[in-house]
Amino acid sequence: AQTVTQSQPEMSVQEAETVTLSCTYDTSESDYYLFWYKQPPSRQMILVIRQEAYKQQNATENRFSVNFQKAAKSFSLKISDSQLGDAAMYFCAHYTGANSKLTFGKGITLSVRP
Amino acid sequence: SQTIHQWPATLVQPVGSPLSLECTVEGTSNPNLYWYRQAAGRGLQLLFYSVGIGQISSEVPQNLSASRPQDRQFILSSKKLLLSDSGFYLCAWSLMLEAFFGQGTRLTVV
């Protein structure tokens, strides 16, 4: 079975600072994808960043980057130069083509202090 | 372009009443389809997913069921709602590299 664990329910960061959100996962598959999604108060789910498990290079999207540690099954999200608009709930997710199952963690609520 | 429609946006139903939430996808064929529930302030719980017409995988038991009568239609149902069925329901589709979500349905069972 595949599971995604986000152990921190809440985090806070000062505007313009950097914050790292943690995520670990468990899977028996060798080919899978990992995602971070953002859910603002509107409840709309927004893809932040994606990582293919077969790629060793960490994905980067502007101020967002990941630290993908495949052996440790860890997938953390780093947000640099935090902005007020980054305040939201963030979900880590795992997808495997073997069964097409897309599993999310419990999410973490990020607040940004002005 | 691909779009996903989910309705209704808000629903208030009495305990014991039936439920039918519908989700349709446009602009793609044979998508993977998903139903999630998000309780207040909590994570996304996978309820059902489908890789094709009539193919449903269930992650949670009992009171809810799902059907996929057409390639791009996914329906979440219940014969008798419980108070614990209240929550925010999200439909999603994916083609592996990204999942796209509907606007969600806020269900309140009273």
XYZ file of C-alpha atoms in Angstrom:
224
model
C 0.000 0.000 0.000
C 1.139 3.517 -0.642
C 0.962 6.133 2.075
C 1.914 9.782 2.347
C 2.761 11.337 5.690
C 2.869 14.996 6.543
C 3.591 15.129 10.247
C 3.531 18.900 10.709
C -0.047 20.212 10.831
C 0.941 23.880 10.818
C 3.907 26.091 10.069
C 4.554 29.789 10.047
C 7.117 31.848 8.167
C 8.073 35.493 8.053
C 7.493 37.228 4.757
C 10.602 37.080 2.518
C 12.054 34.208 4.527
C 12.451 30.575 3.506
C 10.374 27.683 4.800
C 10.577 23.926 4.263
C 7.562 21.641 4.400
C 8.226 17.979 5.088
C 6.729 14.896 3.500
C 7.560 11.221 3.622
C 5.959 8.434 1.656
C 5.928 4.696 1.452
C 5.564 2.687 -1.718
C 6.622 -0.640 -3.140
C 6.753 0.737 -6.674
C 9.939 1.890 -8.370
C 8.216 4.146 -10.885
C 6.075 6.892 -9.425
C 5.493 10.618 -9.276
C 5.393 13.017 -6.382
C 3.550 16.305 -6.193
C 2.976 19.303 -3.994
C -0.414 20.940 -4.276
C -1.537 24.227 -2.790
C -5.082 24.783 -1.551
C -5.879 28.439 -0.783
C -9.032 29.446 1.100
C -10.955 29.231 -2.185
C -10.411 25.440 -1.928
C -9.170 25.245 -5.507
C -6.301 22.754 -5.794
C -3.246 24.182 -7.537
C -0.247 22.156 -8.638
C 2.922 23.682 -7.212
C 5.613 21.275 -8.332
C 6.098 17.744 -9.640
C 8.948 15.244 -9.361
C 9.416 12.085 -11.378
C 10.989 9.359 -9.262
C 13.371 8.302 -12.031
C 14.910 11.770 -12.153
C 17.747 12.403 -9.746
C 17.675 16.147 -10.225
C 15.420 18.005 -7.824
C 12.549 19.866 -9.468
C 12.437 23.654 -9.294
C 9.668 26.091 -10.175
C 10.635 29.694 -9.537
C 10.600 30.165 -5.738
C 9.594 26.552 -5.132
C 12.015 23.657 -5.051
C 12.039 20.154 -3.675
C 14.540 17.987 -1.878
C 13.843 14.491 -3.177
C 15.599 11.749 -1.251
C 14.493 8.530 -2.929
C 16.271 6.114 -0.622
C 14.824 7.835 2.425
C 11.431 8.249 0.727
C 11.427 11.903 1.596
C 10.047 14.748 -0.500
C 10.227 18.178 1.101
C 9.136 21.482 -0.393
C 11.187 24.632 0.033
C 9.563 27.993 -0.491
C 12.024 30.842 -0.872
C 11.255 34.525 -0.454
C 7.865 33.717 1.069
C 5.002 35.951 0.050
C 1.665 36.638 1.715
C -0.030 34.841 -1.161
C 1.788 31.640 -0.247
C -0.424 31.266 2.806
C -2.500 28.147 2.168
C -2.802 24.470 2.900
C -0.145 22.380 1.151
C -0.575 18.750 0.250
C 2.046 16.232 -0.693
C 0.850 13.522 -3.082
C 2.069 10.275 -4.620
C 1.003 8.666 -7.885
C 1.958 5.332 -9.337
C 1.062 4.124 -12.797
C 0.915 0.531 -11.548
C -2.545 1.081 -10.091
C -3.264 4.718 -11.034
C -3.808 5.552 -7.406
C -3.253 9.173 -6.379
C -2.755 9.459 -2.625
C -2.516 12.665 -0.615
C -1.096 13.442 2.793
C -3.094 15.183 5.504
C -1.762 18.564 4.505
C -0.007 21.365 6.319
C -1.370 24.833 6.920
C 1.211 27.493 6.141
C 0.788 31.008 7.453
C 2.944 33.932 6.342
C 3.621 36.748 8.787
C 3.934 40.248 7.304
C -8.432 22.422 -23.339
C -9.409 20.066 -20.602
C -12.009 21.082 -18.056
C -13.765 19.369 -15.216
C -17.262 20.122 -14.016
C -18.532 19.163 -10.615
C -21.953 19.901 -9.213
C -23.689 20.960 -7.145
C -21.384 23.389 -5.355
C -23.349 23.264 -2.132
C -25.797 20.716 -0.817
C -27.751 20.360 2.400
C -29.392 16.988 2.855
C -31.250 15.360 5.754
C -29.959 12.230 7.400
C -31.231 9.150 5.611
C -31.712 10.838 2.266
C -29.943 9.680 -0.907
C -26.985 11.417 -2.497
C -25.784 11.848 -6.052
C -22.789 14.004 -6.931
C -21.737 14.204 -10.534
C -18.456 14.990 -12.183
C -17.751 15.261 -15.902
C -14.550 15.887 -17.796
C -14.142 17.537 -21.175
C -11.272 17.607 -23.623
C -9.639 14.282 -22.841
C -10.291 10.596 -23.281
C -9.962 7.721 -20.856
C -8.847 9.805 -17.892
C -8.247 8.391 -14.449
C -11.003 9.724 -12.222
C -11.010 10.225 -8.459
C -13.359 11.156 -5.623
C -11.895 12.664 -2.453
C -13.442 13.859 0.769
C -11.979 16.614 2.879
C -13.344 16.947 6.391
C -13.143 20.388 7.986
C -9.489 21.429 8.389
C -8.229 17.998 7.419
C -6.560 16.225 4.542
C -7.809 14.674 1.349
C -9.126 11.182 1.834
C -9.278 9.092 -1.326
C -12.707 7.501 -1.596
C -12.820 5.943 -5.073
C -10.850 5.935 -8.261
C -11.489 4.624 -11.737
C -9.243 3.812 -14.674
C -12.037 3.070 -17.123
C -15.770 2.681 -17.697
C -17.290 0.433 -15.073
C -13.974 0.013 -13.259
C -14.154 1.304 -9.697
C -11.612 0.874 -6.924
C -12.830 1.607 -3.431
C -10.650 2.937 -0.669
C -13.339 3.349 1.948
C -16.214 1.064 2.742
C -19.806 1.240 3.628
C -22.045 4.129 3.015
C -20.783 5.536 -0.274
C -20.506 4.097 -3.752
C -19.235 5.315 -7.097
C -20.040 4.599 -10.711
C -18.559 5.466 -14.074
C -21.303 4.991 -16.650
C -19.438 6.886 -19.365
C -15.780 7.524 -20.093
C -15.815 11.046 -18.744
C -18.514 10.822 -16.097
C -17.977 9.871 -12.481
C -20.800 9.714 -9.941
C -20.644 9.492 -6.167
C -23.737 8.098 -4.487
C -25.261 7.082 -1.227
C -28.571 5.411 -0.515
C -28.842 6.845 3.007
C -26.699 9.698 4.219
C -25.173 9.775 7.682
C -24.153 12.839 9.674
C -20.546 11.715 9.278
C -20.847 12.061 5.494
C -20.686 15.836 5.832
C -17.607 17.351 4.241
C -16.086 18.813 1.140
C -16.041 16.437 -1.832
C -13.603 16.873 -4.653
C -13.583 15.172 -8.018
C -10.324 14.987 -9.975
C -8.959 13.570 -13.181
C -5.394 12.811 -14.120
C -3.210 11.703 -16.966
C -0.314 10.830 -14.711
C 1.729 14.008 -14.744
C -0.867 16.218 -13.164
C -4.257 15.985 -11.531
C -6.981 18.527 -12.209
C -9.671 19.181 -9.660
C -13.261 20.285 -9.781
C -14.530 23.165 -7.704
C -15.805 20.824 -5.031
C -19.146 20.181 -3.341
C -19.753 21.216 0.228
C -22.154 18.655 1.651
C -23.889 19.244 4.962
C -25.972 16.441 6.355
C -28.520 17.673 8.899
